[in-house]
Coordinates of C-alpha atoms and ligand atoms in Angstrom, one line a residue:
X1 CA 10.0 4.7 -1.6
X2 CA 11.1 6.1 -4.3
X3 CA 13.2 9.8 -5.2
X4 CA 10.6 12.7 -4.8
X5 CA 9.5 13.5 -8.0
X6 CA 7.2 16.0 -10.1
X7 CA 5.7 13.9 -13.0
X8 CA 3.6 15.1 -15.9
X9 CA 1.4 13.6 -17.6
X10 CA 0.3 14.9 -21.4
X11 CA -3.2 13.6 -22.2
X12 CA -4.1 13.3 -18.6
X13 CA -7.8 12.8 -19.7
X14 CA -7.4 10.4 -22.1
X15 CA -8.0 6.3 -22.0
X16 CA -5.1 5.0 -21.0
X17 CA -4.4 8.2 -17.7
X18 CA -7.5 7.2 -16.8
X19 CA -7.6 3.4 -16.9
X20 CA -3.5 2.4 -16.1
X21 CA -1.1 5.3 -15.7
X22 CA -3.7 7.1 -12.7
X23 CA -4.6 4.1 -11.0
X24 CA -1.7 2.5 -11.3
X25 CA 0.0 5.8 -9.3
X26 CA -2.9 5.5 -6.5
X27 CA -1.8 2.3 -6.0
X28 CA 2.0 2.9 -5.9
X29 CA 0.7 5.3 -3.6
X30 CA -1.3 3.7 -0.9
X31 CA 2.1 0.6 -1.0
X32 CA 3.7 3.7 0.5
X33 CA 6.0 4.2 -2.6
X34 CA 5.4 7.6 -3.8
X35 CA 7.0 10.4 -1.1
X36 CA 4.8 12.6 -0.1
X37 CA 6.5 15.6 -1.1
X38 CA 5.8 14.4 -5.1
X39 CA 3.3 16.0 -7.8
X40 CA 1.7 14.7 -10.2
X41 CA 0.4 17.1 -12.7
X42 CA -2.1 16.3 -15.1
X43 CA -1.6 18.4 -18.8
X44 CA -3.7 18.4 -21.3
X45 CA -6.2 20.2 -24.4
X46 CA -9.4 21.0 -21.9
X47 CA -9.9 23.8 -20.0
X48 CA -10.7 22.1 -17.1
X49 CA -10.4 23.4 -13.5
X50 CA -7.8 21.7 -10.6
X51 CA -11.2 20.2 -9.2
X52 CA -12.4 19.0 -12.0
X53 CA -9.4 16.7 -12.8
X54 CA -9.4 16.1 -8.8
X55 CA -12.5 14.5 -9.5
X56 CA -12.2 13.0 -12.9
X57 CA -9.1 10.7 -11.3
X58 CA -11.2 10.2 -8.0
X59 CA -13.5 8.5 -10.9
X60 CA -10.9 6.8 -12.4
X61 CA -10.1 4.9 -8.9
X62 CA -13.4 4.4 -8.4
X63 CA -14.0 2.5 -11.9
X64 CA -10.0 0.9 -12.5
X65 CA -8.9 0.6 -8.5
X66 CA -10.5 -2.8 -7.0
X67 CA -12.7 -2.3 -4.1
X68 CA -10.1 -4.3 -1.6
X69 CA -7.5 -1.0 -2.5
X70 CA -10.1 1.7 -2.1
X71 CA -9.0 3.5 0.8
X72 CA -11.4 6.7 1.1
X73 CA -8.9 9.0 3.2
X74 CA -5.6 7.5 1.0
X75 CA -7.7 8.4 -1.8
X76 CA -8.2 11.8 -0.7
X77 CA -4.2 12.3 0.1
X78 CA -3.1 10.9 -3.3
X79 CA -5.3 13.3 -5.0
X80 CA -3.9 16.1 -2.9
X81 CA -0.8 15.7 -5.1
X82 CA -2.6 16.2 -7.9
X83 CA -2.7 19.7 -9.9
X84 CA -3.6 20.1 -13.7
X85 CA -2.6 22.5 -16.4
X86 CA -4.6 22.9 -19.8
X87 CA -1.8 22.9 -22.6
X88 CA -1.7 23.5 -25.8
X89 CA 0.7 21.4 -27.4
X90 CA 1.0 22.8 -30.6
X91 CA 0.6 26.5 -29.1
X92 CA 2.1 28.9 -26.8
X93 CA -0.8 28.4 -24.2
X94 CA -0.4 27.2 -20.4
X95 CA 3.4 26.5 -20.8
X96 CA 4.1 29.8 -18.4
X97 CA 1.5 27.9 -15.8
X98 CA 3.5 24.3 -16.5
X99 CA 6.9 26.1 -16.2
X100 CA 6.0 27.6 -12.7
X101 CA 4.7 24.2 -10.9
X102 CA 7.6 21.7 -12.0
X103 CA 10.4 21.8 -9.8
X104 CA 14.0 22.3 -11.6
X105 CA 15.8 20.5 -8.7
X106 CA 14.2 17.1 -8.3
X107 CA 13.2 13.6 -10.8
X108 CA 11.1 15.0 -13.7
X109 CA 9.3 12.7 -15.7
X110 CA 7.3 13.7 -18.6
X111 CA 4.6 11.2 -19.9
X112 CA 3.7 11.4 -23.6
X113 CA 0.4 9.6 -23.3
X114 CA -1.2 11.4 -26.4
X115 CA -0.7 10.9 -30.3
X116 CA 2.7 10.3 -31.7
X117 CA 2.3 13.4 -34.1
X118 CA 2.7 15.5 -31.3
X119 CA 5.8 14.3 -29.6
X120 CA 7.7 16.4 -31.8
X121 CA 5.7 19.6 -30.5
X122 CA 5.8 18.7 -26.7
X123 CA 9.9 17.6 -27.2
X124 CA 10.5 21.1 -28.2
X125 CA 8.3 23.2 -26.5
X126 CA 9.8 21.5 -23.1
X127 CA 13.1 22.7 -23.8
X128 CA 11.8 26.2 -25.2
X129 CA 10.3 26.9 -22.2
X130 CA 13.2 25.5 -20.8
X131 CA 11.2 23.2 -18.1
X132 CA 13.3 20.4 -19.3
X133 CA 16.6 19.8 -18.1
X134 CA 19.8 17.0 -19.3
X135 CA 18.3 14.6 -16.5
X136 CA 14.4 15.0 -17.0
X137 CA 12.8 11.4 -18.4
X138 CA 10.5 11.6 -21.3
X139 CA 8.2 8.0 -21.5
X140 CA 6.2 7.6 -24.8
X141 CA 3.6 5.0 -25.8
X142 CA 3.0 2.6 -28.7
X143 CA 2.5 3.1 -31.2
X144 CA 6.0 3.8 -32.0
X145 CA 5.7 4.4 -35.4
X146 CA 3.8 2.5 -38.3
X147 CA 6.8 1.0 -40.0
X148 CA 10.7 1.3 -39.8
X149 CA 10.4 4.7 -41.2
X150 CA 7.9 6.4 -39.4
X151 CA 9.8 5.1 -36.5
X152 CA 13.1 5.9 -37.4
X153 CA 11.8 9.8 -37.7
X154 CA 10.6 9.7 -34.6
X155 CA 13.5 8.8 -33.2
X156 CA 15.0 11.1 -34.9
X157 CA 12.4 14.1 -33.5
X158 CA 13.1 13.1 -30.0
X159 CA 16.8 12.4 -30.3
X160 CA 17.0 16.1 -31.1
X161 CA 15.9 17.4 -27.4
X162 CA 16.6 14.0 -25.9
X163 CA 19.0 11.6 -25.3
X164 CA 18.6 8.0 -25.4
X165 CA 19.2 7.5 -21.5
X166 CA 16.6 10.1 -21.4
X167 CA 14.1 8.2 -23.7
X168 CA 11.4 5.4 -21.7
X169 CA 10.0 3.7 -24.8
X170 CA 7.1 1.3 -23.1
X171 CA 6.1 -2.0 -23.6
X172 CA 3.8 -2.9 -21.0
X173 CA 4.4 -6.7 -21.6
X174 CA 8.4 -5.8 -20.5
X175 CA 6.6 -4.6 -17.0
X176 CA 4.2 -8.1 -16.6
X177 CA 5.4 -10.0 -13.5
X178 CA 5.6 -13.0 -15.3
X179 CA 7.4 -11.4 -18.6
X180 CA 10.4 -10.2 -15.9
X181 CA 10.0 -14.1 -14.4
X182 CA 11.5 -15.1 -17.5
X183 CA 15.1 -13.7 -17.1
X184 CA 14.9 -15.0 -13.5
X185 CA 13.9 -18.5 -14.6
X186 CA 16.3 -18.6 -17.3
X187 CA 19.2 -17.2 -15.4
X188 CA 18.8 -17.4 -11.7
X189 CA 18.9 -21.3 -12.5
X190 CA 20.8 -24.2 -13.2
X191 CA 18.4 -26.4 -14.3
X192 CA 16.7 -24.9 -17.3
X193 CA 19.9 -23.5 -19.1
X194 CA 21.7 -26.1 -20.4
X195 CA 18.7 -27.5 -22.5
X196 CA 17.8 -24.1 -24.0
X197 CA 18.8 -24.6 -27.4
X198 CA 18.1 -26.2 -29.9
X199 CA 19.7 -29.8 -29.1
X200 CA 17.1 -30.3 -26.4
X201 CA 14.3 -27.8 -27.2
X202 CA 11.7 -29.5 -30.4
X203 CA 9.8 -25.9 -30.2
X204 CA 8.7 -23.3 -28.5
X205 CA 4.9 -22.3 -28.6
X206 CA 3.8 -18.1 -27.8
X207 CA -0.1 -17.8 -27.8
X208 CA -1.7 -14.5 -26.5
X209 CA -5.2 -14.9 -27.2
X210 CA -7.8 -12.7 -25.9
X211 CA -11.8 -12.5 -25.8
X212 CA -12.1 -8.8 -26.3
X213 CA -12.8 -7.3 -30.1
X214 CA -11.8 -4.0 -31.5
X215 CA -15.2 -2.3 -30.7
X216 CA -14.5 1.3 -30.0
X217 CA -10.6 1.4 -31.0
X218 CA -11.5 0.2 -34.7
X219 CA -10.0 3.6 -36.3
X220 CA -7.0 2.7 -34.4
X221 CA -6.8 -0.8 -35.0
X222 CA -7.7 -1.3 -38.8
X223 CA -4.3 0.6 -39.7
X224 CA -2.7 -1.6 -37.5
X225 CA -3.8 -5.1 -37.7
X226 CA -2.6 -8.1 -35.1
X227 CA 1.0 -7.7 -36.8
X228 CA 1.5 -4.2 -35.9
X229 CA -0.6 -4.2 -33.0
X230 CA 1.1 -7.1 -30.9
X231 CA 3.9 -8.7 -33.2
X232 CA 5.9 -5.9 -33.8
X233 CA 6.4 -5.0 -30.0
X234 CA 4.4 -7.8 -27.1
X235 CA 5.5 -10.8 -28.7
X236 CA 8.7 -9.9 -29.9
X237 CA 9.9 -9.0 -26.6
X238 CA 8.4 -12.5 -25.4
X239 CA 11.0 -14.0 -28.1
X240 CA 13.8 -11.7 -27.0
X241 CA 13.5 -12.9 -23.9
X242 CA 13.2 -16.6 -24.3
X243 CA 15.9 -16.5 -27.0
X244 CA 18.4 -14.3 -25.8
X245 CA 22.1 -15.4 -24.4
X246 CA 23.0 -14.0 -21.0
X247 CA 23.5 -10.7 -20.6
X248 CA 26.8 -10.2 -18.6
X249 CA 24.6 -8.3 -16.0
X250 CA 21.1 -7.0 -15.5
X251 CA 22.0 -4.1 -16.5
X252 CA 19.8 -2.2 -18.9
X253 CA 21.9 -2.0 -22.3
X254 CA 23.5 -5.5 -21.4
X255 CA 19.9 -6.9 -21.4
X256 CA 19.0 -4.8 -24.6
X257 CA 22.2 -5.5 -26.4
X258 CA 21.2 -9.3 -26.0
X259 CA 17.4 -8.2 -26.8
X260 CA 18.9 -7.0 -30.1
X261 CA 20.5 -9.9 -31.4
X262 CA 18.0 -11.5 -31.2
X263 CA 16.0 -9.6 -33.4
X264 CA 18.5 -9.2 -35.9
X265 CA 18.9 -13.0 -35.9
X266 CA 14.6 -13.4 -36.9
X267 CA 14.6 -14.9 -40.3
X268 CA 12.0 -13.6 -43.0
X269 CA 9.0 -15.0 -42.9
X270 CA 7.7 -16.8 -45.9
X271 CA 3.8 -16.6 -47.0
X272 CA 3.1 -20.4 -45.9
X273 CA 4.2 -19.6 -42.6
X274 CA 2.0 -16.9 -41.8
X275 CA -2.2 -17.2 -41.1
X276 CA -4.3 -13.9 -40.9
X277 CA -7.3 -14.6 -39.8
X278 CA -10.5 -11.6 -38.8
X279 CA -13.6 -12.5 -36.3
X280 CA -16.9 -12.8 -38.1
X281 CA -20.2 -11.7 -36.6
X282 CA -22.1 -13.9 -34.6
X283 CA -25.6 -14.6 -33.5
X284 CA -26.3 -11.1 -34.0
X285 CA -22.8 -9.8 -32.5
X286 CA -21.0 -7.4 -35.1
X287 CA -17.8 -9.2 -36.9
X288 CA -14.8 -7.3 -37.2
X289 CA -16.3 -5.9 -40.7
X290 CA -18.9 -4.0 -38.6
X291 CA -16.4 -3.1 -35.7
X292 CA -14.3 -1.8 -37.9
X293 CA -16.5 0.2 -39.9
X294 CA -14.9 -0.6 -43.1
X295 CA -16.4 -3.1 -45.3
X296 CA -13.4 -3.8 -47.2
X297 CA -10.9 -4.4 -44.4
X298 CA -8.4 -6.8 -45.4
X299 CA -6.7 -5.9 -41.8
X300 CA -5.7 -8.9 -39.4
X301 CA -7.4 -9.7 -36.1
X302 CA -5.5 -12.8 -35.7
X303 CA -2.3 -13.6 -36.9
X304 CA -0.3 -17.0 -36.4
X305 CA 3.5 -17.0 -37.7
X306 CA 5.9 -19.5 -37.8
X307 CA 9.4 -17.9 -36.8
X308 CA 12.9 -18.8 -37.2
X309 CA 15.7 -17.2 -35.2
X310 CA 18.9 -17.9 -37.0
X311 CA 21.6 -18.3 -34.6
X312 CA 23.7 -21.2 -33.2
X313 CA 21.2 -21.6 -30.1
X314 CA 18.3 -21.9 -32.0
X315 CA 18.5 -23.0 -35.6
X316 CA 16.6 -26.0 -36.1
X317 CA 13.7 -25.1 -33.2
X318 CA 11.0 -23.4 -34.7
X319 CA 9.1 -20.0 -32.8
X320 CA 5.0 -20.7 -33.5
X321 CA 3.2 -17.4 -32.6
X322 CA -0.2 -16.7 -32.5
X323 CA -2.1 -13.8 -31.5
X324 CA -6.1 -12.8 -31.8
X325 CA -8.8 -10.7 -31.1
X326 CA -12.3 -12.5 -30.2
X327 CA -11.0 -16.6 -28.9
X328 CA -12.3 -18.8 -26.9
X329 CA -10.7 -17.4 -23.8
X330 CA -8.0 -14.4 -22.3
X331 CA -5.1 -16.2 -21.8
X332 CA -0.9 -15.9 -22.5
X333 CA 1.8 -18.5 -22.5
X334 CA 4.7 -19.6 -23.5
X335 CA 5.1 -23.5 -23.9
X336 CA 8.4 -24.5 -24.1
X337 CA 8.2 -28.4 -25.9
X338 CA 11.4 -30.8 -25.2
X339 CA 13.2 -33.7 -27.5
X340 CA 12.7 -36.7 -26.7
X341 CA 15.5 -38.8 -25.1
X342 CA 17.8 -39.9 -26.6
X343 CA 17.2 -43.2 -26.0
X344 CA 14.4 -44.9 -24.4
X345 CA 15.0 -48.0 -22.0
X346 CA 11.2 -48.5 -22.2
X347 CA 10.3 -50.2 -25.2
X348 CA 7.0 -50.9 -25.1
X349 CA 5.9 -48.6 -22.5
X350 CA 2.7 -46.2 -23.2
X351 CA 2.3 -43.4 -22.0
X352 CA 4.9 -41.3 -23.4
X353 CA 5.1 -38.0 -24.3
X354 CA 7.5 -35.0 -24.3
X355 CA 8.3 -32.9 -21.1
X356 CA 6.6 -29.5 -21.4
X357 CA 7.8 -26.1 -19.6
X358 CA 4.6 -23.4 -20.0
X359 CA 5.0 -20.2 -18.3
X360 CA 1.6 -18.7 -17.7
X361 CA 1.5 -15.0 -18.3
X362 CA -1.7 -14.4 -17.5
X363 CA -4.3 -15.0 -15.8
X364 CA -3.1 -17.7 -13.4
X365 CA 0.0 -16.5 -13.6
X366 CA 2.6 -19.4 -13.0
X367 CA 5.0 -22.3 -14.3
X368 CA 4.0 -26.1 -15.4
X369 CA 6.5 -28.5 -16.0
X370 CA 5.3 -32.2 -17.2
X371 CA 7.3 -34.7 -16.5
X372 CA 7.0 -38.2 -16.9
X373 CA 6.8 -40.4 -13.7
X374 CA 5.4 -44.3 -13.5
X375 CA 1.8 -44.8 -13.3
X376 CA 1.3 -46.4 -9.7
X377 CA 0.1 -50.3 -10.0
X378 CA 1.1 -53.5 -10.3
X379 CA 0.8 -53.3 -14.2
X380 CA 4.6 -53.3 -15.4
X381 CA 6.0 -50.2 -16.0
X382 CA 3.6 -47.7 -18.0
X383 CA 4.2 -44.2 -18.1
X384 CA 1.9 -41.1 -17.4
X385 CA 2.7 -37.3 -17.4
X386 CA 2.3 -34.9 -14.4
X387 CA 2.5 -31.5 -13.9
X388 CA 5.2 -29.7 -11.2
X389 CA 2.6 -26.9 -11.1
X390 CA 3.2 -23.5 -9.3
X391 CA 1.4 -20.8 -9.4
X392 CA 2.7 -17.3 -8.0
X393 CA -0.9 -16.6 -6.0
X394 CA -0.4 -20.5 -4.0
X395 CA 3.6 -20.5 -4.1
X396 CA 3.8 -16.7 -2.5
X397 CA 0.7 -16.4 -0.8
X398 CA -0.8 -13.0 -0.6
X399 CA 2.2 -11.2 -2.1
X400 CA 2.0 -13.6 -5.3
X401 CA -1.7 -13.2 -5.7
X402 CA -1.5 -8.9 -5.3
X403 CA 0.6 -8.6 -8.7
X404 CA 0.9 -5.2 -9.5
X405 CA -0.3 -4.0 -13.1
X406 CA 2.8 -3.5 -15.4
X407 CA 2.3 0.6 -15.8
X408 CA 2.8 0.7 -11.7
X409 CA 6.1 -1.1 -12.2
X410 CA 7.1 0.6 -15.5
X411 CA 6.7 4.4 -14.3
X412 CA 8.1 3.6 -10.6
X413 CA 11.0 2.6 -12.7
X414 CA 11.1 5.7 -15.1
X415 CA 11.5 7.7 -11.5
X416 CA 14.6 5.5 -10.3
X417 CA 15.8 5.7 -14.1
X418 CA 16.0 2.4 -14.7
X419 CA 15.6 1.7 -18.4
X420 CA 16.6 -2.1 -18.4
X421 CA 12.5 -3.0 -19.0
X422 CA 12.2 -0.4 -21.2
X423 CA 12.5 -0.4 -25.5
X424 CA 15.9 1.4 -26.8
X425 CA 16.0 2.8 -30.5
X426 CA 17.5 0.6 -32.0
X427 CA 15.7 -2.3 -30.7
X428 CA 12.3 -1.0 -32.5
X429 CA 13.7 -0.3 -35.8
X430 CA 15.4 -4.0 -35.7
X431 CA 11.7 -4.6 -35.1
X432 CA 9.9 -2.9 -37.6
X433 CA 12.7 -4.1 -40.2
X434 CA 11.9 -7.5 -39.8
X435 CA 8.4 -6.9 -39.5
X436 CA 7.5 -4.2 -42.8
X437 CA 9.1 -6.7 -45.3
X438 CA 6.4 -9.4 -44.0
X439 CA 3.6 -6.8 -44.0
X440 CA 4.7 -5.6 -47.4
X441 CA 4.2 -9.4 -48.7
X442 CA 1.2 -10.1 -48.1
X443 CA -0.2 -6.4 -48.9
X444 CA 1.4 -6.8 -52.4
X445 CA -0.4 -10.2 -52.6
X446 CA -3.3 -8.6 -51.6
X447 CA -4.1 -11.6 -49.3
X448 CA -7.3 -11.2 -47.3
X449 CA -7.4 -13.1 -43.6
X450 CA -9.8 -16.1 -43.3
X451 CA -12.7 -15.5 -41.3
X452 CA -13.3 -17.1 -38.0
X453 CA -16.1 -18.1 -35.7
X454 CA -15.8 -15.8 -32.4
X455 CA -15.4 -18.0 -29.3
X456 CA -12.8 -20.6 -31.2
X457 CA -9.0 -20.4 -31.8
X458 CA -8.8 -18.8 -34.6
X459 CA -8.9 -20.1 -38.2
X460 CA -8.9 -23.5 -39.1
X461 CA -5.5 -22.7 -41.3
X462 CA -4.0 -22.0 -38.4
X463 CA -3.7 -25.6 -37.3
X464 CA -2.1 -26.8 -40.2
X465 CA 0.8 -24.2 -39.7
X466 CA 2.2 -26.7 -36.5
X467 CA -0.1 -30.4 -38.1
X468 CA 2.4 -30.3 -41.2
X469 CA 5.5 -30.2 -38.9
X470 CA 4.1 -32.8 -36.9
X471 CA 2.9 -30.6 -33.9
X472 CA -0.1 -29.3 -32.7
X473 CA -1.1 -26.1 -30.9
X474 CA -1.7 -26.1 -27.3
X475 CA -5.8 -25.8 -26.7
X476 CA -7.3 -22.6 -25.9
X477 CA -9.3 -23.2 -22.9
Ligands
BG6_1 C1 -2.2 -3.4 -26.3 C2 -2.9 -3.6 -27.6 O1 -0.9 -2.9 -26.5 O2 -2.2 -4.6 -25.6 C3 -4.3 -4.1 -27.4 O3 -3.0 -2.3 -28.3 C4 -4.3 -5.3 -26.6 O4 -4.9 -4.4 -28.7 C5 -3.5 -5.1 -25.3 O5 -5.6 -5.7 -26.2 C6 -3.3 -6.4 -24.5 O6 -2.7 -6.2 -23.3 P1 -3.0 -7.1 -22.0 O7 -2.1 -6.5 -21.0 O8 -4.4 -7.0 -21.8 O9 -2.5 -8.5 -22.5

């Protein structure tokens, strides 16, 4: 278990309480994580009674929780911890009634889970009220800003009431079971590390493709676009992570000083390396245009980018990303391609190809490595490629197929105040400074995606992105 703790969530009615942050809670809970003494107070606009919220969460469980983890009397403990207070963020109202439940003397956390344009109002009003104290833990969701200024001044907002050890930035991707694999693969190893770089490594290949559209998050989404949306913050940590040295620990500024680096070592991105691409409508399915609700969007819903990180390790070995709304199928992974040898012995044997690690973020969630072997026979020496397969759900049984969602991870870690898998300041401006310049182009060029067939891999131009280096992308199954 964890410290006791008294944990606040603002916007404890919205989307993301109700789908991740709530469930994910119930389900620290019923592992027996959460102490018994802890509160978990919900805080938002509504008026809405104790009971009510009681029964909004016991909903939540009920829609978000699978059946196998519905326990009916843990269900009716864990919500026993539950108490609500409506609050006015931007007023004086129910901050007496929030005051009087948090406890000064244990782990406070305070989770931002509404707009960004009110972090500045709950920030101050938490120390006005002075329910805040040095050690109390603020988390806040993406969006972090729109662009390096807008996130710059909101670092700025929150650096006035909080310091950075206090700050929990999140990028659920950093709390993916398979994400954190990464840094074990990479450095709980021998084998893999001495062929990271670019002497042994042709490529590496980061697709996060999904089936779902933008239906009912279009507002949202058409400011943002697949850049801003998934770039700027999922795959860029994926990069950090495959890209980065060794941090001299795992220790969270040595991991985010390494993180950093990284980003500052991404090249610019030049207009031939990038293809936008947004879904079209479909045997009577709306297209983006439709999901959207604006008939002129020019915004992204796929995006594939090549990327350059321009350091000793890596310069030569390009970074193809690719990310979209609307494919073919929900899948993320990392495929790492190898050289060839240096030399090969057999001439004239088929059969060849290059050794392949891919790391399966999800679903499946696992490592492949091909490797060439002999194809059994009599026939003289041909080649054929295998996979070293593992997957976590076959290699770890029951505790490798019962991964826990990345919130429960994330906010179990806000209470022990670990920040290692958590976003520091100056890791999102490095972000958003290599990303706005890229943005900028192409919004000066006033370049509108290519449309593409739901159900495929995106636009055709995409392909041509790896065919004129000589490489292909890996299918979309
Ligand atoms: C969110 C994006 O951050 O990540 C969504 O805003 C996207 O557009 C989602 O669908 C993907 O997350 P996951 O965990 O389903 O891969």
């Amino acid at each position: 278990p964890v410290e006791v703790f008294d944990l606040v969530i603002f916007g404890a009615t919205g989307d993301l309480a109700r789908r991740k942050i709530l469930p994910g809670l119930y389900r620290r809970y019923l592992a027996g994580q959460i102490p018994p003494d802890s509160r978990i107070i919900g805080a938002a606009r509504s008026a809405m009674t104790e009971a009510e919220f009681r029964q909004m969460v016991r909903e939540a469980i009920d829609e978000f929780v699978s059946l196998d983890k519905r326990d009916a009397r843990i269900i009716s403990e864990f919500i026993d911890h539950l108490s609500y207070v409506a609050v006015d963020a931007k007023g004086e109202e129910g901050w007496a009634a929030l005051k009087a439940l948090v406890r000064p003397d244990r782990v406070q956390a305070f989770y931002f889970s509404v707009a960004p344009a009110l972090f500045g109002d709950l920030a101050e009003r938490l120390h006005a009220w002075g329910i805040a104290h040095p050690q109390s833990r603020i988390v806040v969701e993406k969006p972090f800003g729109r662009d390096l200024q807008t996130a710059r001044a909101l670092n700025a907002t929150l650096a006035e009431h909080f310091c950075e050890q206090q700050i929990y930035r999140i990028d659920h991707y950093l709390g993916k079971e398979t994400v954190q694999n990464l840094m074990a693969v990479r450095f709980a190893n021998i084998l893999f590390e001495p062929l990271w770089n670019a002497q042994y490594i042709d490529h590496v290949q980061i697709t996060v493709a999904e089936t779902v559209g933008v239906e009912g998050r279009g507002a949202y989404y058409d400011k943002s676009g697949a850049m801003r949306d998934m770039v700027q913050n999922h795959l860029m940590q994926l990069i950090c992570l495959i890209a980065m040295e060794p941090p001299y620990h795992f220790d969270p500024n040595a991991v985010r000083d390494e993180k950093l680096k990284v980003i500052r070592a991404l090249q610019p991105v030049a207009p031939e390396d990038i293809v936008r691409g947004q879904y079209l409508g479909l045997k009577g399915a709306p297209g983006y245009i439709e999901d959207s609700e604006n008939p002129e969007s020019k915004t992204e819903s796929y995006i594939a980018l090549k990327v350059q990180v321009a350091n000793w390790r890596w310069q030569g070995t390009p970074f193809y990303l690719r990310t979209g709304k609307k494919l073919r199928a929900r899948e993320s992974e990392i495929a790492i391609t190898f050289k060839e040898p240096p030399h090969s012995i057999f001439d004239d044997a088929p059969g060849w190809r290059e050794n392949v690690l891919v790391i399966r973020l999800q679903p499946n969630e696992g490592m492949n490595l091909k490797v060439m072997i002999k194809e059994p026979g009599p026939g003289g020496m041909r080649l054929v490629q295998v996979p070293l397969d593992m997957s976590f759900a076959d290699a770890l049984g029951e505790e490798g197929a019962d991964i826990p969602d990345a919130y429960e991870r994330l906010i179990m870690d806000v209470i022990r105040g670990n920040q290692t898998l958590f976003m520091r300041g100056d890791e999102v401006e490095a972000a958003w400074a290599w990303t706005d310049p890229i943005i900028q182009g192409w919004e000066a060029r006033g370049d509108r995606p290519r449309g593409y067939d739901p159900g495929t891999s995106g636009p055709e131009d995409a392909l041509m992105l790896m065919h004129r280096d000589g490489r292909r992308w890996r299918e979309i199954r």
